[in-house]
Structures are given as C-alpha cells and as structure tokens.
Amino acid sequence: MAVSNETRFDAAYKAIMQLAKAVLMSKGYRTLTSKPGHHQTMIHALSKIIGLDQDTMIMLDALRKQRNAVDYSGDLVADSVVNECVSHAKSLSMEASEWLSSEHLDRPEQDITLP
C-alpha cells in the first residue's frame, strides 16, 4: 500500500515544525499553540536564531500556507510539492543539527530531575 502525497507532505511539514520548535526551545522560547500564527512565528524565528536565509524562509512560509490549504480545505498535494517539503525538511534537519551542536558544544551535560 502506497503512502499518499498528503500524508508524506504532512510528515515532512511536521518534521520542519519540530525542528523549529527544538531550535526555539534551545534558546528558552516557546510559542503558544493555542494562539493562531504559532507555525508562522516558529518559521520566522529560524532566521533570527540560526540565520536561515530569506529564500528558505519564503519557501517554508509557502509550505506553511500549503499545509493550511491541505488541512483546512482538503486540497491535494502534487508530487513536486511533496518533494520540495521533504527536501526542505532534510536540509533544515542538517542546519538545525549543526547549529544545535555548535551552540551547545561547550555546555556540560546536565541531569534533569523530574518531580
């Protein structure tokens, strides 16, 4: 059974959002998911925090708009859009990983005690 374009797109888009969230949280920030616009805020923060270039920001924002169309209107996703989203998820994964590694390289590991 093949995975639909819509499911593949959704998975890649969610990967982008989780990476953005990890970057924000590493700096002590978070967005309120109960407020509209939190995806847009996370995407735009990437330029400020890790220096993501303007062209990538524009594409990630276009993917965000496509995600809204898919989720709220039931639009279908073309192969090219899926491939673009997967490509950007992979690229952001590498950039965020490199940034997180360099940002936290000199910090000793800390044990976390949960209540």
PDB file of C-alpha atoms in Angstrom:
ATOM      1  CA  MET A   1       0.000   0.000   0.000  1.00  0.00           C
ATOM      2  CA  ALA A   2       1.421   3.377  -1.019  1.00  0.00           C
ATOM      3  CA  VAL A   3       1.524   6.372   1.300  1.00  0.00           C
ATOM      4  CA  SER A   4      -0.463   9.292  -0.083  1.00  0.00           C
ATOM      5  CA  ASN A   5       1.145  12.573  -1.053  1.00  0.00           C
ATOM      6  CA  GLU A   6      -0.932  14.291   1.601  1.00  0.00           C
ATOM      7  CA  THR A   7       0.439  12.016   4.342  1.00  0.00           C
ATOM      8  CA  ARG A   8       4.026  12.367   3.108  1.00  0.00           C
ATOM      9  CA  PHE A   9       3.650  16.150   2.939  1.00  0.00           C
ATOM     10  CA  ASP A  10       2.145  16.246   6.433  1.00  0.00           C
ATOM     11  CA  ALA A  11       5.009  14.177   7.876  1.00  0.00           C
ATOM     12  CA  ALA A  12       7.675  16.362   6.249  1.00  0.00           C
ATOM     13  CA  TYR A  13       5.935  19.567   7.338  1.00  0.00           C
ATOM     14  CA  LYS A  14       5.630  18.281  10.906  1.00  0.00           C
ATOM     15  CA  ALA A  15       9.356  17.489  10.855  1.00  0.00           C
ATOM     16  CA  ILE A  16      10.049  21.120   9.887  1.00  0.00           C
ATOM     17  CA  MET A  17       7.853  22.352  12.752  1.00  0.00           C
ATOM     18  CA  GLN A  18       9.502  20.033  15.289  1.00  0.00           C
ATOM     19  CA  LEU A  19      12.947  21.202  14.198  1.00  0.00           C
ATOM     20  CA  ALA A  20      11.868  24.839  14.521  1.00  0.00           C
ATOM     21  CA  LYS A  21      10.413  24.073  17.940  1.00  0.00           C
ATOM     22  CA  ALA A  22      13.671  22.409  19.074  1.00  0.00           C
ATOM     23  CA  VAL A  23      15.672  25.460  17.994  1.00  0.00           C
ATOM     24  CA  LEU A  24      13.317  27.829  19.813  1.00  0.00           C
ATOM     25  CA  MET A  25      13.277  25.716  22.950  1.00  0.00           C
ATOM     26  CA  SER A  26      17.072  25.507  22.988  1.00  0.00           C
ATOM     27  CA  LYS A  27      17.069  29.300  23.364  1.00  0.00           C
ATOM     28  CA  GLY A  28      14.406  29.210  26.068  1.00  0.00           C
ATOM     29  CA  TYR A  29      11.491  30.252  23.862  1.00  0.00           C
ATOM     30  CA  ARG A  30       8.204  28.594  23.033  1.00  0.00           C
ATOM     31  CA  THR A  31       5.099  29.532  21.114  1.00  0.00           C
ATOM     32  CA  LEU A  32       1.575  29.238  22.389  1.00  0.00           C
ATOM     33  CA  THR A  33      -0.111  26.604  20.279  1.00  0.00           C
ATOM     34  CA  SER A  34      -3.489  27.867  21.434  1.00  0.00           C
ATOM     35  CA  LYS A  35      -2.908  31.123  19.549  1.00  0.00           C
ATOM     36  CA  PRO A  36      -3.226  31.444  15.769  1.00  0.00           C
ATOM     37  CA  GLY A  37       0.019  32.024  13.909  1.00  0.00           C
ATOM     38  CA  HIS A  38       2.335  29.867  16.002  1.00  0.00           C
ATOM     39  CA  HIS A  39       3.635  27.990  12.937  1.00  0.00           C
ATOM     40  CA  GLN A  40       4.457  31.274  11.227  1.00  0.00           C
ATOM     41  CA  THR A  41       6.187  32.524  14.378  1.00  0.00           C
ATOM     42  CA  MET A  42       8.339  29.394  14.603  1.00  0.00           C
ATOM     43  CA  ILE A  43       9.357  29.638  10.953  1.00  0.00           C
ATOM     44  CA  HIS A  44      10.244  33.326  11.194  1.00  0.00           C
ATOM     45  CA  ALA A  45      12.246  32.771  14.368  1.00  0.00           C
ATOM     46  CA  LEU A  46      14.590  30.464  12.436  1.00  0.00           C
ATOM     47  CA  SER A  47      16.019  33.438  10.561  1.00  0.00           C
ATOM     48  CA  LYS A  48      16.746  35.275  13.803  1.00  0.00           C
ATOM     49  CA  ILE A  49      18.150  32.308  15.707  1.00  0.00           C
ATOM     50  CA  ILE A  50      20.080  30.200  13.200  1.00  0.00           C
ATOM     51  CA  GLY A  51      20.339  32.751  10.394  1.00  0.00           C
ATOM     52  CA  LEU A  52      18.204  30.895   7.866  1.00  0.00           C
ATOM     53  CA  ASP A  53      18.346  32.743   4.543  1.00  0.00           C
ATOM     54  CA  GLN A  54      15.450  34.738   3.098  1.00  0.00           C
ATOM     55  CA  ASP A  55      14.787  32.393   0.151  1.00  0.00           C
ATOM     56  CA  THR A  56      14.421  29.431   2.502  1.00  0.00           C
ATOM     57  CA  MET A  57      12.144  31.463   4.772  1.00  0.00           C
ATOM     58  CA  ILE A  58       9.909  32.307   1.821  1.00  0.00           C
ATOM     59  CA  MET A  59       9.716  28.644   0.798  1.00  0.00           C
ATOM     60  CA  LEU A  60       8.972  27.450   4.352  1.00  0.00           C
ATOM     61  CA  ASP A  61       6.213  30.045   4.587  1.00  0.00           C
ATOM     62  CA  ALA A  62       4.790  28.842   1.252  1.00  0.00           C
ATOM     63  CA  LEU A  63       4.823  25.287   2.603  1.00  0.00           C
ATOM     64  CA  ARG A  64       3.001  26.531   5.712  1.00  0.00           C
ATOM     65  CA  LYS A  65       0.307  28.062   3.521  1.00  0.00           C
ATOM     66  CA  GLN A  66       0.084  24.829   1.516  1.00  0.00           C
ATOM     67  CA  ARG A  67      -0.289  22.882   4.764  1.00  0.00           C
ATOM     68  CA  ASN A  68      -3.206  25.127   5.755  1.00  0.00           C
ATOM     69  CA  ALA A  69      -4.861  24.537   2.383  1.00  0.00           C
ATOM     70  CA  VAL A  70      -4.422  20.771   2.724  1.00  0.00           C
ATOM     71  CA  ASP A  71      -5.582  20.607   6.337  1.00  0.00           C
ATOM     72  CA  TYR A  72      -8.490  23.005   6.167  1.00  0.00           C
ATOM     73  CA  SER A  73      -9.716  22.743   2.576  1.00  0.00           C
ATOM     74  CA  GLY A  74      -8.768  19.198   1.656  1.00  0.00           C
ATOM     75  CA  ASP A  75      -6.561  20.282  -1.245  1.00  0.00           C
ATOM     76  CA  LEU A  76      -4.496  17.580  -2.893  1.00  0.00           C
ATOM     77  CA  VAL A  77      -0.705  17.777  -2.855  1.00  0.00           C
ATOM     78  CA  ALA A  78       1.304  17.472  -6.066  1.00  0.00           C
ATOM     79  CA  ASP A  79       4.415  15.287  -6.204  1.00  0.00           C
ATOM     80  CA  SER A  80       6.582  18.363  -6.709  1.00  0.00           C
ATOM     81  CA  VAL A  81       5.272  19.980  -3.509  1.00  0.00           C
ATOM     82  CA  VAL A  82       5.865  16.789  -1.514  1.00  0.00           C
ATOM     83  CA  ASN A  83       9.408  16.561  -2.865  1.00  0.00           C
ATOM     84  CA  GLU A  84      10.038  20.234  -2.038  1.00  0.00           C
ATOM     85  CA  CYS A  85       8.782  19.791   1.528  1.00  0.00           C
ATOM     86  CA  VAL A  86      10.837  16.628   2.087  1.00  0.00           C
ATOM     87  CA  SER A  87      13.910  18.357   0.682  1.00  0.00           C
ATOM     88  CA  HIS A  88      13.474  21.351   2.990  1.00  0.00           C
ATOM     89  CA  ALA A  89      12.871  19.096   5.985  1.00  0.00           C
ATOM     90  CA  LYS A  90      16.137  17.260   5.292  1.00  0.00           C
ATOM     91  CA  SER A  91      18.045  20.488   4.743  1.00  0.00           C
ATOM     92  CA  LEU A  92      16.650  22.098   7.891  1.00  0.00           C
ATOM     93  CA  SER A  93      17.454  18.947   9.840  1.00  0.00           C
ATOM     94  CA  MET A  94      21.116  19.272   8.871  1.00  0.00           C
ATOM     95  CA  GLU A  95      21.238  23.033   9.527  1.00  0.00           C
ATOM     96  CA  ALA A  96      19.442  22.797  12.870  1.00  0.00           C
ATOM     97  CA  SER A  97      21.579  19.844  13.981  1.00  0.00           C
ATOM     98  CA  GLU A  98      24.782  21.693  13.120  1.00  0.00           C
ATOM     99  CA  TRP A  99      23.569  24.834  14.869  1.00  0.00           C
ATOM    100  CA  LEU A 100      22.416  22.947  17.964  1.00  0.00           C
ATOM    101  CA  SER A 101      25.736  21.088  18.139  1.00  0.00           C
ATOM    102  CA  SER A 102      27.778  24.271  17.864  1.00  0.00           C
ATOM    103  CA  GLU A 103      25.504  26.219  20.198  1.00  0.00           C
ATOM    104  CA  HIS A 104      25.660  23.625  22.959  1.00  0.00           C
ATOM    105  CA  LEU A 105      29.136  22.228  22.354  1.00  0.00           C
ATOM    106  CA  ASP A 106      30.750  23.896  25.347  1.00  0.00           C
ATOM    107  CA  ARG A 107      27.939  23.215  27.796  1.00  0.00           C
ATOM    108  CA  PRO A 108      28.306  20.233  30.110  1.00  0.00           C
ATOM    109  CA  GLU A 109      25.527  17.700  30.147  1.00  0.00           C
ATOM    110  CA  GLN A 110      23.065  18.241  32.953  1.00  0.00           C
ATOM    111  CA  ASP A 111      20.972  15.665  34.719  1.00  0.00           C
ATOM    112  CA  ILE A 112      17.316  16.521  34.772  1.00  0.00           C
ATOM    113  CA  THR A 113      15.301  15.539  37.801  1.00  0.00           C
ATOM    114  CA  LEU A 114      11.577  15.316  37.303  1.00  0.00           C
ATOM    115  CA  PRO A 115       9.195  15.757  40.214  1.00  0.00           C
TER     116      PRO A 115
END
